[in-house]
Coordinates of C-alpha atoms and ligand atoms in Angstrom, one line a residue:
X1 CA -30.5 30.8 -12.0
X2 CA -32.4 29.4 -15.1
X3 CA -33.0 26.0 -13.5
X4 CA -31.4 22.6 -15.2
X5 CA -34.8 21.9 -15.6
X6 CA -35.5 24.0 -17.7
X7 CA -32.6 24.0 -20.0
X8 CA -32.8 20.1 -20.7
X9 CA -36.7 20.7 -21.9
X10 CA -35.5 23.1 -24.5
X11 CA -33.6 20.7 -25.8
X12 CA -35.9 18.4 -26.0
X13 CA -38.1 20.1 -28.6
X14 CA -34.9 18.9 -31.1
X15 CA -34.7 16.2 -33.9
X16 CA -33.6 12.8 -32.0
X17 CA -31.0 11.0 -34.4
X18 CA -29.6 7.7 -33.7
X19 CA -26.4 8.5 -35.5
X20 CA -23.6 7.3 -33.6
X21 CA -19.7 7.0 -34.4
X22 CA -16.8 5.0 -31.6
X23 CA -13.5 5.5 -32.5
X24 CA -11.2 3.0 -30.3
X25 CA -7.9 3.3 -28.8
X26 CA -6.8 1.4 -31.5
X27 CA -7.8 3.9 -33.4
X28 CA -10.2 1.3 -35.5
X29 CA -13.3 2.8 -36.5
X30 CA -17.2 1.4 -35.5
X31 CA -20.4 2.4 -35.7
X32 CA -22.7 1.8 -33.0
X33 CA -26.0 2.7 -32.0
X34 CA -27.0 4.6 -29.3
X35 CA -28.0 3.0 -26.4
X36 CA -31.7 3.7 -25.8
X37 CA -32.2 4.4 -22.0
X38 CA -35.3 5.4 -19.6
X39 CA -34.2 9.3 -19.8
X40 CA -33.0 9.6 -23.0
X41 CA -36.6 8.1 -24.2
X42 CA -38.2 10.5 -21.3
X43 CA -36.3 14.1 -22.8
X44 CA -37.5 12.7 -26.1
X45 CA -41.3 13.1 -25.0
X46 CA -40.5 16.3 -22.5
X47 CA -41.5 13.9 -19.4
X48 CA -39.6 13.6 -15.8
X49 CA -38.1 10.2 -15.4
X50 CA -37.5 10.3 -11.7
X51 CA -36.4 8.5 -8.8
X52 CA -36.1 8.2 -5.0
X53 CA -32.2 8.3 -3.6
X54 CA -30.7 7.5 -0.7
X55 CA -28.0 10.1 0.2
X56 CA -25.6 7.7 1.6
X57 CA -25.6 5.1 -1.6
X58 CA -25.4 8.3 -3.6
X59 CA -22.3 9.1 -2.2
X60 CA -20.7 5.7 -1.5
X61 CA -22.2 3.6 -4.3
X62 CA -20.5 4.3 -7.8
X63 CA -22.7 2.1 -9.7
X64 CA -25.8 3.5 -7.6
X65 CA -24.9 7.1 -9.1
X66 CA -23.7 5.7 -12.4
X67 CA -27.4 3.7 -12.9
X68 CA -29.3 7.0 -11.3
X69 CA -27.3 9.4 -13.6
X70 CA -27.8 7.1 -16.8
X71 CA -31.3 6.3 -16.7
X72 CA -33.3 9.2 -14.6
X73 CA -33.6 13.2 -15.4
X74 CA -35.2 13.7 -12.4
X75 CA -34.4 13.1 -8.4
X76 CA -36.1 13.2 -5.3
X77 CA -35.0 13.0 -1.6
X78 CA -36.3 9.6 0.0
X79 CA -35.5 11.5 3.0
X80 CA -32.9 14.2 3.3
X81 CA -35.8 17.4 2.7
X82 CA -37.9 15.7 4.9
X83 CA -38.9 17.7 8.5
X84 CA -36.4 15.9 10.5
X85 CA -33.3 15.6 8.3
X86 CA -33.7 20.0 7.7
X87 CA -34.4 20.9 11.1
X88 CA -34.1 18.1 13.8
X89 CA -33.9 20.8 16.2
X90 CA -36.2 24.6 16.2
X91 CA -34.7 27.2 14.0
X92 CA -31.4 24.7 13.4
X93 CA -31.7 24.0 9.7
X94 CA -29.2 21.4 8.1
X95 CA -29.1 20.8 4.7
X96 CA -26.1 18.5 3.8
X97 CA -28.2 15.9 2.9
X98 CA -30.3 17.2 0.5
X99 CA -27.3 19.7 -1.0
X100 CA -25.6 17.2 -2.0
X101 CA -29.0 15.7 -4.1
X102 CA -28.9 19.1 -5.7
X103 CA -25.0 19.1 -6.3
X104 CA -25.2 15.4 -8.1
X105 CA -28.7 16.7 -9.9
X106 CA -26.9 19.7 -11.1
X107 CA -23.4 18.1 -12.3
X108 CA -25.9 15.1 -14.2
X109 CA -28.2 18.0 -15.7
X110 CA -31.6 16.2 -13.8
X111 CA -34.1 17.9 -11.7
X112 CA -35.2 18.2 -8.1
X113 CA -38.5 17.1 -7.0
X114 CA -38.6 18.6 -3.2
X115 CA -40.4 16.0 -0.9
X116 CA -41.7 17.1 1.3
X117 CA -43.0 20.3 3.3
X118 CA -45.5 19.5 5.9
X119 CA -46.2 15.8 6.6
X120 CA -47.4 13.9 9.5
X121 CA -44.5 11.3 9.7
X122 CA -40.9 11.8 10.0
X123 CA -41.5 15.8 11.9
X124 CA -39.5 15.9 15.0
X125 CA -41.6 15.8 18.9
X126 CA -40.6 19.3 19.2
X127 CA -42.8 20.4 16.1
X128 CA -45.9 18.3 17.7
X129 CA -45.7 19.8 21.0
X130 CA -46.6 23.3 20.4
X131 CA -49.2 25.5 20.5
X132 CA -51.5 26.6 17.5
X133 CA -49.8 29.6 17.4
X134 CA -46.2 28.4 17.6
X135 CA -46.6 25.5 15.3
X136 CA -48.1 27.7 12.9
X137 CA -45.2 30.1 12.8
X138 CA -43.5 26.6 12.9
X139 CA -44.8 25.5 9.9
X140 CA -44.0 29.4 8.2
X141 CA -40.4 29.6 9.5
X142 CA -39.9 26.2 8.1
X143 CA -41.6 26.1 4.8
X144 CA -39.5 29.5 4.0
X145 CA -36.3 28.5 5.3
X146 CA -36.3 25.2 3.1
X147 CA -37.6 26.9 0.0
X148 CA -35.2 29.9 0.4
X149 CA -32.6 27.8 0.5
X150 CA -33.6 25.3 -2.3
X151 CA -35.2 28.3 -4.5
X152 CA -33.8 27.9 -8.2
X153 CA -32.7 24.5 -7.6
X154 CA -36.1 22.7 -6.6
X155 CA -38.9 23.3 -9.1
X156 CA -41.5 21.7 -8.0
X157 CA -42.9 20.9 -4.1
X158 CA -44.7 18.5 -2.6
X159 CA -46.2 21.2 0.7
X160 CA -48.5 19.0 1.8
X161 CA -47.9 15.1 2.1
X162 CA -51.0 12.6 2.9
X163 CA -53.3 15.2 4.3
X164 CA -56.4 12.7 3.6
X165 CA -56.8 9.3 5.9
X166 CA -58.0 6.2 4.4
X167 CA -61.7 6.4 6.4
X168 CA -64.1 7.7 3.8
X169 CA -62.3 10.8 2.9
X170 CA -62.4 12.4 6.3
X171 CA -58.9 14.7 6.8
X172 CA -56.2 13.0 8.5
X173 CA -56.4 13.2 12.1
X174 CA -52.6 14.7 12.5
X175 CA -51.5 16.7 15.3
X176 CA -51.6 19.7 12.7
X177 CA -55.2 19.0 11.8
X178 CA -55.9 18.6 15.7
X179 CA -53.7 22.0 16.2
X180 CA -54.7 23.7 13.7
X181 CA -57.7 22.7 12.1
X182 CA -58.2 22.3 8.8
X183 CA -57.0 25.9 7.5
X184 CA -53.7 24.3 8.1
X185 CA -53.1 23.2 4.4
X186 CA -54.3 26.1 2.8
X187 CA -51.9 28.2 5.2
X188 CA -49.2 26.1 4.0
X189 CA -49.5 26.6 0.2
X190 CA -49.9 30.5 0.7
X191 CA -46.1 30.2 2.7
X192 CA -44.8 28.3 0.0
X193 CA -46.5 30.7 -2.9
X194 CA -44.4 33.5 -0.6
X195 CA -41.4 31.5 -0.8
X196 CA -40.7 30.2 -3.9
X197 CA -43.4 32.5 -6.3
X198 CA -42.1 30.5 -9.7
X199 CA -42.2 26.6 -7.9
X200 CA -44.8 24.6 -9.2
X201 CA -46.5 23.5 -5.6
X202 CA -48.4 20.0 -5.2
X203 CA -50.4 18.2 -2.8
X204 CA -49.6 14.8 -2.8
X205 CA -51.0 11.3 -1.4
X206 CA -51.3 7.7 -2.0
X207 CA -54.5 5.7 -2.8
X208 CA -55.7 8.1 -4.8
X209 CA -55.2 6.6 -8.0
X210 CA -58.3 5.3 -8.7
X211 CA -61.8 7.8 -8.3
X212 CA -63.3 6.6 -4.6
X213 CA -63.9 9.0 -1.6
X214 CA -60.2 9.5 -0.6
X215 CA -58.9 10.8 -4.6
X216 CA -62.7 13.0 -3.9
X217 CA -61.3 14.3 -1.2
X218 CA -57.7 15.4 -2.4
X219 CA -60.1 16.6 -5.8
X220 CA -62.0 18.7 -3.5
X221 CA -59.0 19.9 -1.7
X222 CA -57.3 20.5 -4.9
X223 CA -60.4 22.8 -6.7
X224 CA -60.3 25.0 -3.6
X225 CA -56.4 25.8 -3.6
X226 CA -56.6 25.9 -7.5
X227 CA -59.7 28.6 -7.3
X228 CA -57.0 31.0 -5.0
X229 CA -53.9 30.0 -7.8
X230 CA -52.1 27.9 -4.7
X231 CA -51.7 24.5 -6.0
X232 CA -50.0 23.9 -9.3
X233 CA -50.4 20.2 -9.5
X234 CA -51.2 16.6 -8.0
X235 CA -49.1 14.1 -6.9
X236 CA -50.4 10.5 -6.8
X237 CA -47.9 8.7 -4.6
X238 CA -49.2 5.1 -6.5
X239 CA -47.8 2.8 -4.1
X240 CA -49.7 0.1 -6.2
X241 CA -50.2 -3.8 -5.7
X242 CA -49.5 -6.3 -8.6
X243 CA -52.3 -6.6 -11.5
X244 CA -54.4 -3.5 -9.6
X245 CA -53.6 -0.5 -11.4
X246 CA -57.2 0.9 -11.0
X247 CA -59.5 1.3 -14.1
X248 CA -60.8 4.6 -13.0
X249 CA -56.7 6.2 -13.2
X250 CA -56.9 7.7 -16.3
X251 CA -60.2 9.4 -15.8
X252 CA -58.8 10.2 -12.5
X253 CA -56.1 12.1 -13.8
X254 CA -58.3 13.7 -16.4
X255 CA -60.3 15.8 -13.7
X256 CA -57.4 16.9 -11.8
X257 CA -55.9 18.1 -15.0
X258 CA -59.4 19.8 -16.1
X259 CA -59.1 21.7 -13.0
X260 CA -56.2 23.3 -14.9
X261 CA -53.4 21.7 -12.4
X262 CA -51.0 19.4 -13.0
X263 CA -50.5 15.7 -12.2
X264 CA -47.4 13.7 -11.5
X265 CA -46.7 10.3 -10.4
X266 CA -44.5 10.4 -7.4
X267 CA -43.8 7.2 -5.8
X268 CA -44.1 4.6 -8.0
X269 CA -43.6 0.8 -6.4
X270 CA -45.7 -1.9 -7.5
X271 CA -45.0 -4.7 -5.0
X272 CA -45.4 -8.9 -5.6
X273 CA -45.8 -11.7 -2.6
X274 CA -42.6 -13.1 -2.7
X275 CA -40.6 -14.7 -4.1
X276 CA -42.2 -13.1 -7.3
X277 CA -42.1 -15.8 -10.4
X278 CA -42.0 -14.8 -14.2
X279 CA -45.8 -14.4 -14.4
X280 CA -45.7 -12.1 -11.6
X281 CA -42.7 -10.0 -12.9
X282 CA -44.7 -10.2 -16.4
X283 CA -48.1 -8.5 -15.1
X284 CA -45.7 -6.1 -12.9
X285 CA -43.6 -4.7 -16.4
X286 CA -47.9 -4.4 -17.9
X287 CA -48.6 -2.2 -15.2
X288 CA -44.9 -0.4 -15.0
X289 CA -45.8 0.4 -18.5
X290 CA -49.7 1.2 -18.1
X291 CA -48.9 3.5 -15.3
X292 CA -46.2 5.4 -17.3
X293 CA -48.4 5.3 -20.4
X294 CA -51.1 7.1 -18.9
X295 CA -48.4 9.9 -17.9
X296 CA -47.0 9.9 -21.4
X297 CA -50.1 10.3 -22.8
X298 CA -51.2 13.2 -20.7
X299 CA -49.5 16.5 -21.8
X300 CA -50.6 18.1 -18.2
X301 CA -48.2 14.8 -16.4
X302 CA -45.5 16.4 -15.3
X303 CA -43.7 12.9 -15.5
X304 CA -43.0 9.7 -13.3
X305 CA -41.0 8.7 -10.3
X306 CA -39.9 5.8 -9.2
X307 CA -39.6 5.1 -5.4
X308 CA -36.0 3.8 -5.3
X309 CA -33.5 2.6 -7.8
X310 CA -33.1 -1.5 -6.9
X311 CA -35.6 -4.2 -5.2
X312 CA -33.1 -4.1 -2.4
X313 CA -33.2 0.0 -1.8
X314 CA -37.5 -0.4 -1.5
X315 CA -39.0 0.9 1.7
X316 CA -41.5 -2.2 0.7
X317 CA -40.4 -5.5 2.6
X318 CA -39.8 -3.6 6.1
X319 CA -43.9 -2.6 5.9
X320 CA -45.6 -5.2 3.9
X321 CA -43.6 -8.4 5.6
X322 CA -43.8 -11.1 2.6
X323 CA -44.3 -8.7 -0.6
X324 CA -41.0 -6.9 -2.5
X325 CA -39.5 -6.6 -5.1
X326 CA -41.2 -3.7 -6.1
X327 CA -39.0 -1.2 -8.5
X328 CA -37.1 -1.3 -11.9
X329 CA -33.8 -2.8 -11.1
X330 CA -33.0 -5.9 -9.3
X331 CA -30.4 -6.1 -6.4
X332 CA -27.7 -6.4 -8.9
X333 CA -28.6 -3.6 -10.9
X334 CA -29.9 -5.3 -13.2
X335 CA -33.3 -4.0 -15.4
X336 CA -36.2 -6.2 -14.9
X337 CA -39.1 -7.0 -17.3
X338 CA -40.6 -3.8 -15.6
X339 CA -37.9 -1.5 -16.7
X340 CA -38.6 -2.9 -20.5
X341 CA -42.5 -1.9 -20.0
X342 CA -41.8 1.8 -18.7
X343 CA -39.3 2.4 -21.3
X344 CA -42.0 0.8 -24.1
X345 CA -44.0 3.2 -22.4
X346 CA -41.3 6.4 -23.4
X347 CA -41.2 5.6 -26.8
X348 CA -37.8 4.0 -26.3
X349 CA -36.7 0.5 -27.9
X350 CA -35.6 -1.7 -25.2
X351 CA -32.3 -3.4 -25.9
X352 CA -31.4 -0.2 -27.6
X353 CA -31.6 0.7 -30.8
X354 CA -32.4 -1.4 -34.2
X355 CA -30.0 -3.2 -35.3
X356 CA -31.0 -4.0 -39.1
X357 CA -30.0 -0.3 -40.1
X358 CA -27.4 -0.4 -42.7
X359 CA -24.1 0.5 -41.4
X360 CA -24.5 0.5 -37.9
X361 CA -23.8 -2.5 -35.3
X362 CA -24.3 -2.8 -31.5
X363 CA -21.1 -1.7 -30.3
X364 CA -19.4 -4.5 -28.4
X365 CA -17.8 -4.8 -25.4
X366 CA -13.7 -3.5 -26.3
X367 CA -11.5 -6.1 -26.7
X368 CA -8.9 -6.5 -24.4
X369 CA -7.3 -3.2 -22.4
X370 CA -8.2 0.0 -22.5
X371 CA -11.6 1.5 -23.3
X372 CA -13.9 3.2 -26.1
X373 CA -16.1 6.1 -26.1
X374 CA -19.1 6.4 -28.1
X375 CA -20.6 10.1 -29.1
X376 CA -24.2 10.3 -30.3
X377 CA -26.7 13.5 -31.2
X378 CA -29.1 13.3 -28.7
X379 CA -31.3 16.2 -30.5
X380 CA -30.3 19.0 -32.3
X381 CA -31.5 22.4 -33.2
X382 CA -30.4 25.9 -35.1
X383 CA -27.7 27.0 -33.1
X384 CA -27.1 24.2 -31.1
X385 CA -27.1 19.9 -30.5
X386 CA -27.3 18.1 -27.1
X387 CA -24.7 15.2 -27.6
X388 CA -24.6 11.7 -24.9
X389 CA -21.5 9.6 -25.0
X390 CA -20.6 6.0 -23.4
X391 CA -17.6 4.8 -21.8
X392 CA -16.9 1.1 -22.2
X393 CA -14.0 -0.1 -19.9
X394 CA -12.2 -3.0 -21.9
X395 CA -10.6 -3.5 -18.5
X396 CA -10.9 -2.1 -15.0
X397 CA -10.1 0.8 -14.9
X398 CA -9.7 4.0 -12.0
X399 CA -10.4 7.1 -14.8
X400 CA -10.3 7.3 -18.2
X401 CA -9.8 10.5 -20.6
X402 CA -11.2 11.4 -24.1
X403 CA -10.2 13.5 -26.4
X404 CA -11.4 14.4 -29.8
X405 CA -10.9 17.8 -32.4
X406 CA -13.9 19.5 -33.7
X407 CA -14.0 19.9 -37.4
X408 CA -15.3 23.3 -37.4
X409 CA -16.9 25.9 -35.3
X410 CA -18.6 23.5 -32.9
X411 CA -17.9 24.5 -29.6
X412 CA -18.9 22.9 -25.7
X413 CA -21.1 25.6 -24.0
X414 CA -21.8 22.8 -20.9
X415 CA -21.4 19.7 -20.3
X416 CA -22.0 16.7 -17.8
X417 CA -20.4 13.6 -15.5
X418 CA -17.0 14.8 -17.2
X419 CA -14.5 17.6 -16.4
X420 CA -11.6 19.0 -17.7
X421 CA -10.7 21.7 -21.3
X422 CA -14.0 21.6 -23.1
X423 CA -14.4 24.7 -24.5
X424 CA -11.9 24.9 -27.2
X425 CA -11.4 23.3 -30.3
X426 CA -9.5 20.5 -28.8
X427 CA -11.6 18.7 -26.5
X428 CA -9.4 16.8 -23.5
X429 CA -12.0 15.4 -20.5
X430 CA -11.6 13.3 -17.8
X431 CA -14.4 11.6 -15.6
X432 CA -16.2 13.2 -12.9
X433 CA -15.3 12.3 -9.7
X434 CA -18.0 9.7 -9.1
X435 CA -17.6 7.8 -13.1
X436 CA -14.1 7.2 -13.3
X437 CA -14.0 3.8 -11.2
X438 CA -15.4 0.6 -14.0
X439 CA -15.0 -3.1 -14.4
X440 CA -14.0 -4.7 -17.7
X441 CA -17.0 -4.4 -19.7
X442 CA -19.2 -1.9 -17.3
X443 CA -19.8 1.5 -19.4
X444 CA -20.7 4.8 -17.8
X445 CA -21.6 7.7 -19.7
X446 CA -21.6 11.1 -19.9
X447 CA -23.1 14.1 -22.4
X448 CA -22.3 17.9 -23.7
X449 CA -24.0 20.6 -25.2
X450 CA -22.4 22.5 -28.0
X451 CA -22.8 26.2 -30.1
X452 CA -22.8 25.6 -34.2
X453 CA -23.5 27.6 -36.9
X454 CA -27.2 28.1 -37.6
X455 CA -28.2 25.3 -39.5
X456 CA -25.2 23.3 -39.8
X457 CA -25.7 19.4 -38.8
X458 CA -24.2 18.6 -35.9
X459 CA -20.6 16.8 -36.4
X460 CA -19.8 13.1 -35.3
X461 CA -15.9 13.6 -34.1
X462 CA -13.7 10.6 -34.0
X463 CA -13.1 9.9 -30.1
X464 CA -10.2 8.7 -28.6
X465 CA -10.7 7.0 -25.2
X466 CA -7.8 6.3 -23.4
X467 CA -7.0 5.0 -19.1
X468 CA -5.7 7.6 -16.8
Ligands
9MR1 O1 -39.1 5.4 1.6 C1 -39.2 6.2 2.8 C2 -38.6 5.3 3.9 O2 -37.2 5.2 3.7 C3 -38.9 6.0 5.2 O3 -38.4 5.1 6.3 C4 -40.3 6.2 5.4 C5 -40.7 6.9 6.7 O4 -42.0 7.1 6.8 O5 -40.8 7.0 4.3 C6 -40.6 6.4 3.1 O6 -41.2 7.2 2.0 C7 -42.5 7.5 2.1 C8 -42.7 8.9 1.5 O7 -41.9 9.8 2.1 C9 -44.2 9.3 1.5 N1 -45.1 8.3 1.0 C10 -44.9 7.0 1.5 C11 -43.4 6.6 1.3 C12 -43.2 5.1 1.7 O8 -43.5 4.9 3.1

């Protein structure tokens, strides 16, 4: 299938307007602006905005999947595609986990980063007690079965995952380096290459962010897989420390890309000694926004992720006793300062939009019941537009229901975090399964692609938002 991936960056190439029309239940017009938002800002630029889920808060947590479907076009598995969450036990794959990444990916258009192939940490005792020969038809059986099963819906790889130790560059001592020796990571790209022929394969690591003997190593590394076409990027993990994103990054990521490969920032934390204070949370949004700068300003970074959605979700405090807060979002889902800095860094306008333009306002918060919905061109092209639309709940609510008429030939050809007849003239949606439950005030949102005749501008219907 042509991956969602690939769709959304076509779309991307479009004119971003900041029209926007709300039509209320009481049928009294506004106009409101668009709410700027990490991804929207991201698809402008054609970068990943990515982050690190947890399967179980995916599933159980609607304003976990509300925030992760609103502000990120990309996902990765904290831990479902890891070694012991696809096969805990030889030749007994199980993929639930990690499906049902790909099913909430797919129904919110964003992409699948798979993390990760062959790692050190979190491999069942089975795999480490083989022989050479069985691990390495371990390591085959496994890196095919996972990428068979994921091929079309996970683009890009991580194969290899912290191959490098932290002494001076030396290879990691692993059981597969002691096993196998170091042919090992070579062996595992050509597997995946087999695999997946069209996924863009990585070798990924932390503290390598800055030039020093372990990124030499990993450079090293890389040259060699690029020189037999098996690596298509890097990943730099950049599990970074407050005020220490190092000087030497951008050069850094410079050489990888003149290798002719890829870089991508996979694991973004950037952690603070506790409790962190407003200077603290100051420096952290200056290096939020340096880090995602120097991605934005690369055209060969593929984009960054994020390594969890809230303070409270970071992997952080359990390691590094006395340092957190870490991430985007505090515990309340709230954005921090940092989440101001990366989105500076996207070319979006935190606090959304400008409000001096002539004609528009910030849309408030619907008075009393019901709800409003808010459609905005995203981008728009020949034949086509991508619109995004917000849901504001005047009062709780358990699913709401919009309706609208085109004026003309405009027609849904797909559409996103809503369900129901789309494809007519008439337009009567519901919420997805996961968007329908808000408080007074919370908004969720949800977005469409339509057909148009070539060359018309894309039409602002009047919305009618009503509680089901
Ligand atoms: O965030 C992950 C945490 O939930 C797991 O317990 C941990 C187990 O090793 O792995 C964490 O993610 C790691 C990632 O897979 C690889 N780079 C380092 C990340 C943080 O430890």
């Amino acid at each position: 299938m042509l991956s969602t991936r690939t769709r959304r960056r076509a779309w991307t190439a479009g004119l971003v307007t900041v029209v926007a029309a709300t039509l209320g239940v009481a049928m009294s017009t506004q106009f409101a602006h668009a709410q700027t938002t990490l991804r929207d800002s991201a698809d402008a630029i054609g970068k990943d905005i990515g982050v690190a889920v947890d399967v179980n808060k995916l599933q159980n947590d609607a304003s976990y999947r509300n925030l992760v479907a609103t502000e990120f076009n990309s996902l990765t598995a904290e831990n479902a595609m890891k070694w012991n969450a696809t096969e805990p036990s030889q030749g007994q794959f199980t993929f639930a986990g990690g499906d049902a990444i790909v099913d909430f990916a797919q129904q919110n258009d964003q992409s699948v980063h798979g993390h990760t192939l062959v790692w050190h940490s979190q491999t069942p005792s089975w795999v480490q007690n083989l022989s050479a020969a069985q691990m390495q038809s371990a390591m085959q059986n496994h890196i095919t079965t996972v990428m068979d099963h994921y091929e079309g819906d996970v683009a890009t790889w991580d194969v290899v995952n912290e191959v490098v130790s932290d002494s001076n560059g030396a290879l990691r001592d692993s059981f597969w380096l002691q096993r196998l020796g170091e042919g090992y990571i070579a062996q595992a790209f050509q597997y995946a290459r087999a695999a997946d022929p069209n996924a863009d394969l990585y070798i990924n690591d932390y503290s390598i962010e800055a030039i020093g003997a372990k990124s030499d190593r990993i450079y090293t590394i890389a040259q060699g897989l690029a020189n037999q076409d098996l690596v298509d990027g890097v990943g730099l993990q950049s599990h970074l420390i407050l005020g220490q994103v190092p000087s030497t990054m951008e050069a850094n990521l410079q050489r990888f890309v003149d290798l002719g490969l890829k870089v991508r920032i996979t694991e973004l934390d950037i952690r603070i000694p506790m409790p962190a204070d407003g200077n603290e949370l100051a420096q952290q949004k200056a290096d939020f926004q340096r880090v995602t700068e120097l991605c934005a300003d690369l055209v060969d970074c593929s984009g960054v992720t994020v390594w969890g959605l809230r303070d409270v979700d970071s992997w952080v405090p359990d390691v590094f006793p006395g340092e957190g807060a870490p991430l985007l979002f505090d515990d309340n889902y709230n954005p921090k300062p940092a989440y101001d800095g990366v989105l500076a860094a996207l070319g979006g306008t935190p606090g959304g939009g400008n409000p001096s333009t002539p004609g528009e306002t910030t849309s408030p918060p619907p008075a009393g019941d019901g709800c409003t919905a808010t459609l905005s061109v995203a981008s728009q092209w020949g034949a086509g537009a991508t619109y995004s639309a917000t849901v504001t709940a005047g009062q709780s609510l358990s699913g709401w229901k919009v309706t609208w008429t085109w004026p003309g030939s405009e027609r849904i050809s797909n559409a996103w975090s809503i369900e129901g007849a789309l494809s007519g003239q008439a337009v009567t949606a519901s919420n997805a399964g996961y968007n329908g439950t808000l408080s007074a005030g919370q908004s969720t949102s949800f977005g469409f692609n339509i057909t148009k005749s070539e060359g018309s501008t894309a039409s602002l219907p009047a919305v009618t938002c009503t509680p089901a």
